[in-house]
Coordinates of C-alpha atoms and ligand atoms in Angstrom, one line a residue:
M297 CA 8.4 12.2 -59.2
A298 CA 9.8 13.2 -55.8
K299 CA 11.0 10.3 -53.7
D300 CA 8.6 9.3 -50.9
K301 CA 10.3 10.1 -47.6
T302 CA 9.6 8.3 -44.4
R303 CA 7.7 10.5 -41.9
F304 CA 7.3 10.6 -38.2
V305 CA 3.8 10.0 -37.0
C306 CA 2.5 10.9 -33.5
Q307 CA 1.1 7.7 -32.0
S308 CA -1.3 9.7 -29.9
C309 CA -3.0 11.9 -32.3
G310 CA -1.8 10.7 -35.7
A311 CA -0.2 14.0 -36.9
A312 CA 2.7 13.5 -39.3
H313 CA 6.0 15.4 -39.0
P314 CA 8.8 15.5 -41.6
K315 CA 11.5 14.9 -39.0
W316 CA 11.7 13.5 -35.5
Q317 CA 11.2 15.8 -32.5
G318 CA 10.6 15.2 -28.8
R319 CA 7.2 16.7 -28.7
C320 CA 4.2 16.5 -31.1
E321 CA 3.3 20.0 -32.2
A322 CA -0.3 19.0 -32.9
C323 CA -1.3 17.5 -29.5
G324 CA 1.6 18.5 -27.2
E325 CA 2.4 14.9 -26.1
W326 CA 6.0 14.0 -25.4
N327 CA 7.9 11.1 -26.9
T328 CA 5.0 9.9 -29.1
L329 CA 6.6 10.2 -32.6
A330 CA 7.5 7.0 -34.4
E331 CA 9.0 6.5 -37.9
E332 CA 6.6 5.2 -40.5
A333 CA 6.8 4.3 -44.1
P334 CA 4.7 6.6 -46.3
A335 CA 1.3 5.6 -47.7
P336 CA 1.5 4.8 -51.4
R337 CA 1.1 7.9 -53.6
G338 CA -0.6 8.5 -56.9
P339 CA -4.3 8.3 -57.8
G340 CA -6.3 5.9 -55.8
P341 CA -7.8 2.8 -57.4
A342 CA -11.2 4.4 -57.8
A343 CA -9.9 7.4 -59.8
K344 CA -7.7 5.1 -61.9
A345 CA -10.6 2.9 -62.9
G346 CA -12.7 5.9 -63.9
G347 CA -16.3 5.8 -65.1
G348 CA -18.2 5.4 -61.8
R349 CA -21.9 4.8 -61.4
R350 CA -24.1 7.9 -60.8
V351 CA -25.5 8.1 -57.3
E352 CA -29.1 9.1 -56.8
F353 CA -29.8 12.2 -54.6
V354 CA -33.0 12.2 -52.6
G355 CA -34.9 14.7 -50.4
L356 CA -34.7 14.8 -46.6
K357 CA -38.3 13.6 -46.2
G358 CA -39.0 9.9 -46.3
S359 CA -39.4 7.1 -43.9
S360 CA -36.5 5.3 -42.4
A361 CA -36.8 2.4 -40.0
P362 CA -34.7 2.5 -36.8
P363 CA -31.5 0.4 -37.2
P364 CA -31.9 -3.3 -36.1
R365 CA -30.4 -3.8 -32.7
I366 CA -28.7 -6.7 -31.1
P367 CA -29.2 -6.4 -27.3
T368 CA -26.2 -7.6 -25.3
G369 CA -28.4 -8.6 -22.4
I370 CA -26.3 -6.4 -20.1
A371 CA -28.6 -3.5 -19.3
E372 CA -25.9 -1.0 -18.4
L373 CA -24.0 -1.7 -21.6
D374 CA -27.1 -1.6 -23.7
R375 CA -28.1 1.8 -22.3
V376 CA -24.7 3.2 -23.1
L377 CA -24.9 1.9 -26.6
G378 CA -28.3 3.5 -27.0
G379 CA -30.3 0.2 -26.9
G380 CA -27.9 -2.5 -27.9
L381 CA -25.4 -3.1 -30.7
V382 CA -26.4 -2.0 -34.1
A383 CA -26.0 -4.5 -37.0
A384 CA -23.3 -3.5 -39.5
S385 CA -21.7 -1.0 -37.2
A386 CA -18.4 -0.6 -35.5
V387 CA -17.8 0.1 -31.8
L388 CA -14.5 1.0 -30.2
V389 CA -14.0 0.1 -26.6
G390 CA -11.1 2.0 -25.1
G391 CA -9.5 2.0 -21.7
D392 CA -6.4 1.4 -19.7
P393 CA -4.9 -2.1 -19.7
G394 CA -6.4 -4.3 -17.0
I395 CA -9.5 -2.2 -16.5
G396 CA -11.8 -5.0 -17.6
K397 CA -12.4 -4.6 -21.4
S398 CA -11.8 -8.3 -22.2
T399 CA -14.0 -9.3 -19.2
I400 CA -17.0 -7.3 -20.2
L401 CA -16.8 -8.2 -23.9
L402 CA -16.5 -11.9 -23.1
Q403 CA -19.6 -11.5 -20.8
A404 CA -21.5 -9.6 -23.5
A405 CA -20.4 -12.0 -26.3
A406 CA -21.7 -15.0 -24.2
R407 CA -25.1 -13.4 -23.7
V408 CA -25.5 -12.6 -27.4
A409 CA -24.4 -16.2 -28.2
A410 CA -26.8 -17.6 -25.6
A411 CA -29.7 -15.7 -27.4
G412 CA -29.0 -17.9 -30.5
R413 CA -26.8 -15.6 -32.5
R414 CA -23.4 -16.5 -34.1
V415 CA -20.6 -14.7 -32.1
L416 CA -16.9 -14.8 -33.0
Y417 CA -14.3 -13.7 -30.5
V418 CA -10.8 -13.1 -31.9
S419 CA -8.2 -12.8 -29.2
G420 CA -4.9 -11.3 -30.3
E421 CA -3.6 -10.8 -26.8
E422 CA -4.3 -14.0 -25.0
A423 CA -4.0 -17.6 -26.1
V424 CA -7.2 -19.8 -26.3
E425 CA -6.3 -21.5 -23.0
Q426 CA -6.1 -18.1 -21.2
V427 CA -9.5 -17.0 -22.6
R428 CA -11.0 -20.4 -21.6
L429 CA -9.6 -19.9 -18.1
R430 CA -11.3 -16.5 -17.9
A431 CA -14.5 -17.9 -19.2
G432 CA -14.3 -20.6 -16.5
R433 CA -14.0 -17.9 -13.8
L434 CA -16.9 -16.1 -15.3
G435 CA -19.0 -19.3 -15.4
L436 CA -19.3 -19.1 -19.2
T437 CA -17.7 -22.3 -20.3
E438 CA -21.0 -23.6 -21.8
S439 CA -21.4 -20.5 -24.0
P440 CA -21.8 -21.4 -27.7
M441 CA -19.6 -18.6 -29.0
A442 CA -16.7 -19.3 -31.3
L443 CA -13.2 -18.4 -30.1
A444 CA -9.9 -18.0 -32.0
A445 CA -6.5 -16.6 -31.3
A446 CA -5.2 -14.7 -34.3
T447 CA -3.3 -11.5 -35.1
A448 CA -2.7 -11.6 -38.9
L449 CA -5.3 -9.4 -40.6
R450 CA -5.2 -11.7 -43.7
D451 CA -6.2 -14.7 -41.6
I452 CA -8.9 -12.9 -39.8
V453 CA -10.4 -11.5 -42.9
A454 CA -10.3 -14.8 -44.7
S455 CA -12.1 -16.5 -41.8
L456 CA -14.7 -13.8 -41.5
E457 CA -15.4 -13.9 -45.2
G458 CA -16.4 -17.5 -44.9
E459 CA -19.0 -16.6 -42.2
N460 CA -22.5 -16.0 -43.5
D461 CA -24.5 -15.6 -40.4
A462 CA -22.2 -13.9 -37.9
A463 CA -24.0 -11.3 -35.8
L464 CA -21.1 -10.1 -33.6
V465 CA -17.4 -10.1 -34.0
V466 CA -15.0 -9.0 -31.2
I467 CA -11.4 -8.1 -32.0
D468 CA -9.4 -8.0 -28.8
S469 CA -7.3 -5.9 -29.4
I470 CA -6.9 -3.9 -32.6
Q471 CA -3.4 -3.0 -31.6
T472 CA -2.3 -6.6 -31.9
V473 CA -3.7 -7.0 -35.5
W474 CA -1.2 -6.5 -38.3
L475 CA -1.1 -6.3 -42.0
D476 CA 2.0 -7.8 -43.7
A477 CA 1.8 -5.3 -46.6
L478 CA 2.8 -2.5 -44.3
D479 CA 6.4 -2.0 -43.0
S480 CA 5.5 -0.5 -39.7
A481 CA 5.2 -2.6 -36.6
P482 CA 1.9 -3.8 -35.1
G483 CA 0.3 -1.2 -32.9
T484 CA 1.6 1.8 -34.9
V485 CA -0.9 4.4 -36.3
A486 CA -0.5 3.1 -39.8
Q487 CA -1.2 -0.5 -38.9
V488 CA -4.0 0.2 -36.5
R489 CA -5.7 2.5 -39.1
A490 CA -5.3 0.1 -42.0
C491 CA -6.4 -3.0 -40.1
A492 CA -9.4 -1.2 -38.5
A493 CA -10.5 0.2 -41.9
E494 CA -10.4 -3.3 -43.5
L495 CA -12.4 -4.9 -40.6
I496 CA -15.0 -2.1 -40.5
R497 CA -15.5 -2.4 -44.2
L498 CA -16.1 -6.1 -43.9
A499 CA -18.5 -5.6 -41.0
K500 CA -20.6 -3.1 -43.1
A501 CA -20.5 -5.4 -46.1
R502 CA -21.4 -8.5 -44.2
G503 CA -23.9 -6.9 -41.8
F504 CA -22.3 -8.0 -38.5
A505 CA -21.5 -5.7 -35.6
I506 CA -17.8 -5.4 -34.8
V507 CA -16.3 -4.4 -31.5
L508 CA -12.7 -3.3 -31.5
V509 CA -10.8 -3.2 -28.2
G510 CA -8.2 -0.4 -28.0
H511 CA -5.8 0.1 -25.2
V512 CA -5.1 3.6 -24.0
T513 CA -1.3 3.9 -23.5
K514 CA 0.5 6.8 -21.9
E515 CA 3.9 5.8 -23.2
G516 CA 2.9 6.2 -26.8
T517 CA 4.5 2.9 -27.8
L518 CA 1.1 1.8 -29.2
A519 CA -1.3 3.9 -31.2
G520 CA -4.1 5.2 -28.9
P521 CA -7.8 4.6 -29.6
R522 CA -8.1 8.3 -30.5
V523 CA -6.8 7.7 -34.0
L524 CA -9.7 5.4 -34.6
E525 CA -12.5 7.5 -33.2
H526 CA -13.5 9.0 -36.5
M527 CA -13.7 5.6 -38.2
V528 CA -16.1 3.9 -35.9
D529 CA -19.8 4.5 -35.2
A530 CA -19.5 4.6 -31.4
T531 CA -16.7 5.0 -29.0
L532 CA -17.0 3.8 -25.4
Y533 CA -14.4 4.4 -22.8
F534 CA -14.0 2.1 -19.8
E535 CA -12.8 4.2 -16.8
G536 CA -12.1 3.6 -13.2
D537 CA -9.3 3.3 -10.8
R538 CA -7.8 -0.2 -10.5
G539 CA -7.7 0.3 -6.8
H540 CA -11.5 0.6 -6.7
Q541 CA -14.1 -2.0 -7.7
F542 CA -16.2 0.5 -9.7
R543 CA -15.9 0.8 -13.4
I544 CA -17.6 3.4 -15.5
L545 CA -18.4 2.8 -19.1
R546 CA -18.9 6.1 -20.9
A547 CA -20.0 6.8 -24.5
V548 CA -18.0 9.7 -26.0
K549 CA -19.3 9.2 -29.5
N550 CA -22.4 7.5 -30.6
R551 CA -24.1 7.7 -34.0
F552 CA -27.0 5.7 -32.8
G553 CA -27.6 7.1 -29.4
A554 CA -26.8 9.8 -26.8
T555 CA -23.3 10.5 -25.7
D556 CA -22.2 11.1 -22.1
E557 CA -24.4 8.2 -21.1
I558 CA -22.7 6.1 -18.4
G559 CA -22.9 2.5 -17.3
V560 CA -21.7 1.6 -13.8
F561 CA -20.2 -1.8 -13.0
E562 CA -18.5 -3.4 -10.1
M563 CA -15.5 -5.7 -10.6
T564 CA -16.0 -8.9 -8.6
G565 CA -14.3 -12.2 -8.4
T566 CA -16.7 -13.6 -11.0
G567 CA -16.6 -10.8 -13.5
L568 CA -18.3 -7.4 -13.9
M569 CA -21.7 -6.9 -12.2
E570 CA -24.1 -4.2 -13.2
V571 CA -24.8 -1.6 -10.6
A572 CA -28.5 -0.6 -11.0
N573 CA -28.4 2.1 -8.3
P574 CA -25.1 3.9 -8.5
S575 CA -26.1 6.7 -6.0
A576 CA -26.6 4.2 -3.3
L577 CA -23.2 2.6 -4.1
F578 CA -21.3 5.9 -4.2
L579 CA -22.8 7.0 -0.9
A580 CA -22.5 3.6 0.8
E581 CA -19.3 4.5 2.8
R582 CA -20.3 8.0 3.7
R583 CA -19.9 8.9 7.3
G584 CA -22.2 11.5 8.7
N585 CA -21.1 14.4 10.9
V586 CA -17.5 14.9 9.6
S587 CA -16.5 18.2 8.3
G588 CA -15.3 18.6 4.7
S589 CA -17.9 16.3 3.1
A590 CA -20.9 17.4 0.9
V591 CA -23.2 15.4 -1.3
F592 CA -23.4 16.5 -4.9
A593 CA -26.6 15.8 -6.9
G594 CA -25.1 15.3 -10.4
I595 CA -26.3 14.2 -13.8
E596 CA -24.3 11.6 -15.8
G597 CA -25.8 11.3 -19.3
T598 CA -29.5 10.9 -18.7
R599 CA -29.2 9.6 -15.2
P600 CA -28.9 11.5 -11.9
V601 CA -26.1 10.3 -9.7
L602 CA -25.4 11.4 -6.2
V603 CA -21.7 11.4 -5.0
E604 CA -19.8 12.5 -2.0
I605 CA -17.3 15.2 -2.3
Q606 CA -14.5 15.4 0.3
A607 CA -12.2 18.3 1.1
L608 CA -9.4 18.5 3.5
L609 CA -7.4 21.6 4.5
S610 CA -4.2 21.4 6.4
P611 CA -1.7 24.2 7.3
S612 CA 0.9 24.5 4.6
S613 CA 4.5 23.9 5.6
G614 CA 6.0 26.9 3.8
G615 CA 6.6 27.3 0.1
S616 CA 3.6 27.4 -2.2
P617 CA 0.6 25.5 -0.8
R618 CA -0.4 22.1 -2.4
R619 CA -3.6 21.7 -4.4
Q620 CA -4.3 18.0 -4.9
V621 CA -7.4 16.9 -6.8
V622 CA -8.8 13.4 -7.6
G623 CA -11.8 13.2 -9.9
W624 CA -12.3 16.9 -10.6
D625 CA -10.6 19.7 -12.6
S626 CA -7.8 21.3 -10.6
G627 CA -8.2 24.6 -12.5
R628 CA -11.9 24.8 -11.4
L629 CA -10.7 24.2 -7.7
S630 CA -8.3 27.1 -7.9
M631 CA -11.1 29.3 -9.3
L632 CA -13.4 28.4 -6.4
L633 CA -10.7 29.0 -3.8
A634 CA -10.1 32.5 -5.4
V635 CA -13.8 33.2 -5.3
L636 CA -14.0 32.2 -1.6
E637 CA -11.1 34.5 -0.8
S638 CA -12.0 37.5 -2.9
R639 CA -15.8 37.5 -2.8
C640 CA -16.6 35.8 0.5
G641 CA -13.8 37.0 2.7
M642 CA -12.4 33.6 3.6
S643 CA -8.6 33.2 4.0
L644 CA -7.5 29.8 2.8
G645 CA -4.2 30.7 1.1
Q646 CA -2.0 29.3 3.9
N647 CA -3.5 25.9 3.6
D648 CA -2.8 22.8 1.5
V649 CA -6.1 21.8 -0.1
Y650 CA -7.0 18.2 -1.0
L651 CA -10.2 17.4 -2.9
N652 CA -11.5 13.9 -3.6
I653 CA -14.6 12.6 -5.4
A654 CA -15.4 9.4 -3.4
G655 CA -15.7 6.1 -5.2
G656 CA -13.4 6.9 -8.1
L657 CA -15.9 8.7 -10.3
R658 CA -14.7 11.6 -12.5
I659 CA -17.0 14.6 -12.6
N660 CA -17.0 17.1 -15.4
E661 CA -20.1 19.1 -14.6
P662 CA -19.7 22.8 -13.5
A663 CA -22.9 22.1 -11.4
A664 CA -20.5 20.5 -8.9
D665 CA -19.1 23.9 -8.0
L666 CA -21.6 24.6 -5.2
A667 CA -21.1 21.1 -3.6
V668 CA -17.3 21.5 -3.8
A669 CA -17.6 25.0 -2.2
A670 CA -19.7 23.5 0.6
A671 CA -17.2 20.8 1.3
L672 CA -14.4 23.5 1.3
V673 CA -16.2 25.9 3.6
S674 CA -17.2 23.0 5.8
A675 CA -13.6 21.9 6.1
A676 CA -12.4 25.5 6.7
T677 CA -14.9 26.1 9.5
D678 CA -14.7 22.5 10.8
R679 CA -18.5 22.4 10.7
P680 CA -20.1 19.3 9.1
T681 CA -22.7 19.9 6.4
D682 CA -26.2 18.8 7.1
P683 CA -26.0 15.0 6.4
D684 CA -29.5 15.0 4.7
R685 CA -28.7 17.8 2.3
V686 CA -27.6 17.7 -1.4
Y687 CA -25.9 20.6 -3.2
F688 CA -25.7 21.6 -6.9
G689 CA -25.1 24.9 -8.8
E690 CA -22.5 26.5 -10.9
V691 CA -20.5 29.3 -9.4
G692 CA -19.4 32.4 -11.4
L693 CA -16.4 34.6 -10.9
S694 CA -18.3 37.2 -8.9
G695 CA -19.5 34.5 -6.5
E696 CA -23.0 34.3 -8.0
V697 CA -24.6 30.9 -8.0
R698 CA -25.9 30.1 -11.5
Q699 CA -28.7 27.9 -12.9
V700 CA -27.9 24.3 -14.0
A701 CA -29.9 21.9 -16.2
Q702 CA -32.2 19.3 -14.9
A703 CA -32.8 20.6 -11.4
E704 CA -36.0 18.5 -11.0
A705 CA -34.3 15.2 -11.9
R706 CA -31.5 15.9 -9.4
L707 CA -34.1 16.7 -6.6
R708 CA -36.1 13.6 -7.4
E709 CA -33.0 11.3 -7.1
A710 CA -32.2 13.0 -3.8
A711 CA -35.7 12.5 -2.5
K712 CA -35.6 8.9 -3.6
L713 CA -32.5 8.3 -1.5
G714 CA -34.0 9.9 1.6
F715 CA -32.4 13.3 1.5
T716 CA -34.7 16.0 2.9
A717 CA -32.9 19.3 1.9
A718 CA -31.2 20.8 -1.1
T719 CA -29.1 23.9 -1.6
L720 CA -29.4 25.0 -5.2
P721 CA -29.4 28.1 -7.4
R722 CA -32.5 30.4 -7.4
R723 CA -35.1 28.8 -9.6
V724 CA -36.2 31.0 -12.4
A725 CA -39.7 30.1 -13.7
R726 CA -39.7 29.7 -17.4
G727 CA -43.0 31.1 -18.6
G728 CA -45.0 30.7 -15.4
K729 CA -44.2 29.1 -12.0
A730 CA -41.2 26.9 -11.4
A731 CA -42.1 23.2 -11.2
A732 CA -43.0 22.1 -7.7
P733 CA -40.1 20.3 -5.9
P734 CA -40.6 16.6 -5.0
E735 CA -42.3 16.1 -1.7
G736 CA -40.2 16.0 1.4
I737 CA -37.3 18.1 0.2
A738 CA -36.8 21.6 1.6
L739 CA -35.2 24.0 -0.9
A740 CA -32.6 26.6 0.1
E741 CA -32.3 28.7 -3.0
T742 CA -28.9 30.5 -2.9
G743 CA -28.0 33.5 -5.1
H744 CA -24.5 34.1 -3.9
M745 CA -21.7 32.1 -2.4
A746 CA -21.5 34.5 0.5
D747 CA -25.0 33.2 1.6
L748 CA -23.5 29.7 1.7
V749 CA -20.5 30.8 3.8
A750 CA -22.9 32.7 6.1
V751 CA -24.8 29.5 6.9
F752 CA -21.6 27.9 8.2
A753 CA -20.7 31.1 10.1
E754 CA -24.2 30.9 11.7
K755 CA -23.5 27.3 12.7
T756 CA -20.4 28.4 14.5
V757 CA -22.4 31.0 16.4
K758 CA -25.1 28.6 17.3
R759 CA -22.7 26.0 18.6
D760 CA -20.8 28.7 20.6
R761 CA -24.0 29.8 22.2
A762 CA -25.0 26.3 23.0
A763 CA -21.7 25.6 24.6
P764 CA -21.7 26.0 28.4
Ligands
LIG10 P1 -9.3 -7.5 -18.3 O1 -10.7 -7.7 -18.7 O2 -8.3 -8.5 -18.7 O3 -8.7 -6.1 -18.7 P2 -8.3 -5.5 -20.1 O4 -8.8 -6.4 -21.1 O5 -9.0 -4.1 -20.1 O6 -6.9 -5.3 -20.1 O7 -9.3 -7.4 -16.7 C1 -8.3 -7.8 -16.0 C2 -8.4 -7.5 -14.5 O8 -9.7 -7.8 -14.0 C3 -7.4 -8.3 -13.8 O9 -6.6 -7.5 -13.0 C4 -8.2 -9.3 -13.0 C5 -9.5 -8.7 -12.8 N1 -10.6 -9.6 -12.8 C6 -11.4 -9.7 -11.7 O10 -11.2 -9.1 -10.7 N2 -12.5 -10.6 -11.7 C7 -12.8 -11.4 -12.9 O11 -13.7 -12.2 -12.8 C8 -11.9 -11.3 -14.0 C9 -12.1 -12.1 -15.2 C10 -10.9 -10.4 -13.9
LIG11 MG1 -7.7 -7.6 -22.4

């Protein structure tokens, strides 16, 4: 039999390479390859034993009860989970170090324990004293949850096997857990995968929900949460800028609920607080009557969210102009600038362009095109947008403004927050008349970007005429 060779495994995506190289061919990341001992070869234990039991195949029809849920009592978290944790399932919570993963899980664990369920919190990163200090800060010292500091998988499994009525187990973090049977260091792909598989198997067998914390690392010294995504039932990412108080919890995979659902939190001195009305929060610091600002009526998951988009143009000091984007796709910005130049006759090429989504939110919706365009045109003409107006619509390469989903929900949210006007794509009636807009909102249906630009040009004319 050929001798097993060590291989080099990308700590970001898990791809194996026969020899070391600077860049992973599979995912394109640099410096993420680490040497790992091979997995044992030969037939697996199941094939060796032979003579398995025949499984029974059934039809698709039949009744199945919804899975039993364990509400965490934190409404924003429960919504992202699709209605609470599911018994005998595994959830991965990923995010940058220091973003608040331990904080929210300690808060959730305390709520579940307070509801009379057995909760075990295994901390591999912090000593018991540190977790107690945090609990003190969060006002949770009276919580009946059980706490342990451990990193050896054998110890954790042995302890969990002795538990008969555990409802929730938190492992903070999976990258600190290690199995002594493997040669590779804790945090490598092999360790993280093997330990997670064992813990998830135990959760399914024993019927408790397990939450694994996984740090996102840019350096590639630890295996990222990505290598675990296919093993768990749900993956939540905790996002946000450490400079901002806002934290967004986003479901990217969920076998028991919708993905792209977000929960919004605010980091305070006493832990994470739920934000029930994110639009009001994201617009709180908006200042009316400045050019380069437009309000986008977006949809995050099932929820409409209004955010302010800010653009700034400044004359470029030679060389190629700068394009700086925070919270949006820079390729999309370049496309919009090209459309404004080629289809609407604006000249922006000599300017540095800065674009910012206020509040630290990241927007992925193409529906933001029209709002970004409004902010850019407003900045270029130095005319403020109407402060009571929201914008949404996708922009195509010929400058046409295209339909987006859930226009009614966006308009309702805008009306709720006191907006009185909306610039949006032409509404095409699907089999009859288009739904009536919510009361109090005037609609400006726009078919082409040139119409949007014309509105600002008109503003210029009006102001010039009004001037003495
Ligand atoms: P933490 O939950 O430890 O992050 P993670 O587990 O994702 O690494 O959060 C740590 C940060 O949160 C730290 O910078 C301090 C801050 N923090 C607060 O602002 N308020 C609090 O009540 C707590 C517990 C932490
Ligand atoms: Mg932590």
